[in-house]
Amino acid sequence: MKRILWLLAISVAAFSGLANAGISVSIGEPGFFGAIDIGNAPPPEVYSQQPVIVAAPSGPPIPPVYLRVPPEHRAHWKRYCAQYNACGRPVYFVQDRWYTNVYAPHYKQHHDFYKGRRDF
């Protein structure tokens, strides 16, 4: 029994190390989810014209944030808002089509990080 528990502990440690290997995805890339700085990009297409707010903010008005999130996160926003530091803040969810076809190309064109790169 001790041997099985010990092997289980080693397996968990090994797999958790793989989970922490981490993959970095930046704004403008297809797998990016998070806050989007609209800046001088074309106006975003959002899923709803009314912002989503999980908890009413206290104090002065807080500016809205534009987010790209997976459909599951959008559908159950109360469960996921803390991951995006957006609980109690007005949130507009941008449409994936707009992000992919309008925002990402605009972002890549206007940010030095992507200039000259051919792998995107």
mmCIF file of C-alpha atoms in Angstrom:
data_model
loop_
_atom_site.group_PDB
_atom_site.id
_atom_site.type_symbol
_atom_site.label_atom_id
_atom_site.label_comp_id
_atom_site.label_asym_id
_atom_site.label_seq_id
_atom_site.Cartn_x
_atom_site.Cartn_y
_atom_site.Cartn_z
ATOM 1 C CA MET A 1 0.000 0.000 0.000
ATOM 2 C CA LYS A 2 2.844 2.399 0.863
ATOM 3 C CA ARG A 3 4.443 1.639 -2.469
ATOM 4 C CA ILE A 4 1.235 2.502 -4.361
ATOM 5 C CA LEU A 5 0.836 5.774 -2.465
ATOM 6 C CA TRP A 6 4.464 6.629 -3.087
ATOM 7 C CA LEU A 7 4.117 5.937 -6.841
ATOM 8 C CA LEU A 8 0.933 7.995 -6.905
ATOM 9 C CA ALA A 9 2.719 10.903 -5.207
ATOM 10 C CA ILE A 10 5.562 10.739 -7.738
ATOM 11 C CA SER A 11 3.072 10.658 -10.635
ATOM 12 C CA VAL A 12 1.203 13.679 -9.311
ATOM 13 C CA ALA A 13 4.459 15.595 -8.837
ATOM 14 C CA ALA A 14 5.576 14.738 -12.368
ATOM 15 C CA PHE A 15 2.296 15.758 -13.965
ATOM 16 C CA SER A 16 2.040 18.957 -11.947
ATOM 17 C CA GLY A 17 5.493 19.887 -13.200
ATOM 18 C CA LEU A 18 4.249 19.465 -16.758
ATOM 19 C CA ALA A 19 1.211 21.590 -16.024
ATOM 20 C CA ASN A 20 3.460 24.367 -14.770
ATOM 21 C CA ALA A 21 5.675 24.238 -17.853
ATOM 22 C CA GLY A 22 3.652 27.197 -19.113
ATOM 23 C CA ILE A 23 3.001 28.464 -22.561
ATOM 24 C CA SER A 24 3.019 32.191 -23.123
ATOM 25 C CA VAL A 25 0.396 33.592 -25.463
ATOM 26 C CA SER A 26 0.438 37.302 -26.272
ATOM 27 C CA ILE A 27 -2.218 39.730 -27.421
ATOM 28 C CA GLY A 28 -2.816 39.341 -31.126
ATOM 29 C CA GLU A 29 -2.255 35.596 -31.097
ATOM 30 C CA PRO A 30 -5.174 33.206 -31.666
ATOM 31 C CA GLY A 31 -5.053 31.594 -28.186
ATOM 32 C CA PHE A 32 -5.017 34.835 -26.223
ATOM 33 C CA PHE A 33 -7.746 35.414 -23.636
ATOM 34 C CA GLY A 34 -7.845 38.477 -21.408
ATOM 35 C CA ALA A 35 -8.106 42.258 -21.444
ATOM 36 C CA ILE A 36 -7.849 44.075 -24.749
ATOM 37 C CA ASP A 37 -6.649 47.660 -25.055
ATOM 38 C CA ILE A 38 -8.796 49.004 -27.868
ATOM 39 C CA GLY A 39 -6.637 52.104 -28.348
ATOM 40 C CA ASN A 40 -6.918 53.256 -31.958
ATOM 41 C CA ALA A 41 -8.257 49.920 -33.215
ATOM 42 C CA PRO A 42 -11.622 49.827 -34.983
ATOM 43 C CA PRO A 43 -14.618 49.747 -32.590
ATOM 44 C CA PRO A 44 -15.107 46.311 -31.067
ATOM 45 C CA GLU A 45 -17.980 44.011 -31.854
ATOM 46 C CA VAL A 46 -19.342 42.845 -28.506
ATOM 47 C CA TYR A 47 -21.813 40.123 -27.560
ATOM 48 C CA SER A 48 -24.065 42.551 -25.666
ATOM 49 C CA GLN A 49 -24.469 46.324 -25.756
ATOM 50 C CA GLN A 50 -24.935 46.327 -21.975
ATOM 51 C CA PRO A 51 -21.843 45.633 -19.860
ATOM 52 C CA VAL A 52 -21.856 42.633 -17.549
ATOM 53 C CA ILE A 53 -21.212 43.429 -13.883
ATOM 54 C CA VAL A 54 -20.957 40.649 -11.284
ATOM 55 C CA ALA A 55 -21.001 42.878 -8.201
ATOM 56 C CA ALA A 56 -21.976 46.524 -8.134
ATOM 57 C CA PRO A 57 -18.847 48.643 -7.699
ATOM 58 C CA SER A 58 -18.647 50.884 -4.677
ATOM 59 C CA GLY A 59 -17.207 54.361 -4.968
ATOM 60 C CA PRO A 60 -16.536 56.304 -8.138
ATOM 61 C CA PRO A 61 -17.486 54.826 -11.512
ATOM 62 C CA ILE A 62 -14.999 52.326 -12.907
ATOM 63 C CA PRO A 63 -14.280 52.385 -16.647
ATOM 64 C CA PRO A 64 -15.348 49.248 -18.517
ATOM 65 C CA VAL A 65 -12.898 46.645 -19.690
ATOM 66 C CA TYR A 66 -13.039 44.774 -22.992
ATOM 67 C CA LEU A 67 -12.252 41.086 -22.639
ATOM 68 C CA ARG A 68 -11.870 38.092 -24.885
ATOM 69 C CA VAL A 69 -12.769 34.987 -22.914
ATOM 70 C CA PRO A 70 -13.734 31.410 -23.771
ATOM 71 C CA PRO A 71 -17.495 30.833 -24.170
ATOM 72 C CA GLU A 72 -17.620 28.839 -20.910
ATOM 73 C CA HIS A 73 -16.183 31.778 -18.962
ATOM 74 C CA ARG A 74 -18.629 34.192 -20.546
ATOM 75 C CA ALA A 75 -21.587 31.902 -19.801
ATOM 76 C CA HIS A 76 -20.589 31.513 -16.135
ATOM 77 C CA TRP A 77 -18.938 34.899 -15.607
ATOM 78 C CA LYS A 78 -19.537 35.002 -11.855
ATOM 79 C CA ARG A 79 -17.377 31.900 -11.506
ATOM 80 C CA TYR A 80 -14.522 33.241 -13.679
ATOM 81 C CA CYS A 81 -14.406 37.039 -13.220
ATOM 82 C CA ALA A 82 -11.707 36.842 -10.518
ATOM 83 C CA GLN A 83 -9.303 35.150 -12.973
ATOM 84 C CA TYR A 84 -9.471 38.311 -15.079
ATOM 85 C CA ASN A 85 -9.459 40.742 -12.130
ATOM 86 C CA ALA A 86 -12.829 42.001 -13.361
ATOM 87 C CA CYS A 87 -15.339 41.269 -10.597
ATOM 88 C CA GLY A 88 -17.247 44.443 -9.761
ATOM 89 C CA ARG A 89 -16.203 46.047 -13.024
ATOM 90 C CA PRO A 90 -18.276 46.640 -16.174
ATOM 91 C CA VAL A 91 -17.175 44.118 -18.796
ATOM 92 C CA TYR A 92 -17.810 43.957 -22.513
ATOM 93 C CA PHE A 93 -17.017 40.612 -24.108
ATOM 94 C CA VAL A 94 -15.579 41.038 -27.595
ATOM 95 C CA GLN A 95 -16.638 38.663 -30.310
ATOM 96 C CA ASP A 96 -14.061 36.129 -31.436
ATOM 97 C CA ARG A 97 -14.656 36.981 -35.092
ATOM 98 C CA TRP A 98 -13.798 40.653 -34.445
ATOM 99 C CA TYR A 99 -10.724 39.719 -32.402
ATOM 100 C CA THR A 100 -9.408 37.336 -35.057
ATOM 101 C CA ASN A 101 -10.252 39.282 -38.201
ATOM 102 C CA VAL A 102 -9.947 42.904 -37.080
ATOM 103 C CA TYR A 103 -8.127 43.395 -33.783
ATOM 104 C CA ALA A 104 -5.298 40.844 -34.065
ATOM 105 C CA PRO A 105 -4.156 42.034 -37.525
ATOM 106 C CA HIS A 106 -4.421 45.677 -36.394
ATOM 107 C CA TYR A 107 -2.438 44.938 -33.225
ATOM 108 C CA LYS A 108 0.281 43.083 -35.108
ATOM 109 C CA GLN A 109 0.591 45.886 -37.649
ATOM 110 C CA HIS A 110 0.949 48.602 -35.001
ATOM 111 C CA HIS A 111 3.241 46.961 -32.428
ATOM 112 C CA ASP A 112 6.985 46.607 -32.893
ATOM 113 C CA PHE A 113 7.086 43.123 -31.378
ATOM 114 C CA TYR A 114 5.452 41.677 -34.480
ATOM 115 C CA LYS A 115 7.145 43.773 -37.164
ATOM 116 C CA GLY A 116 9.308 41.645 -39.428
ATOM 117 C CA ARG A 117 8.102 38.352 -37.951
ATOM 118 C CA ARG A 118 6.725 35.793 -40.355
ATOM 119 C CA ASP A 119 5.586 33.130 -37.873
ATOM 120 C CA PHE A 120 2.248 34.833 -37.151
#
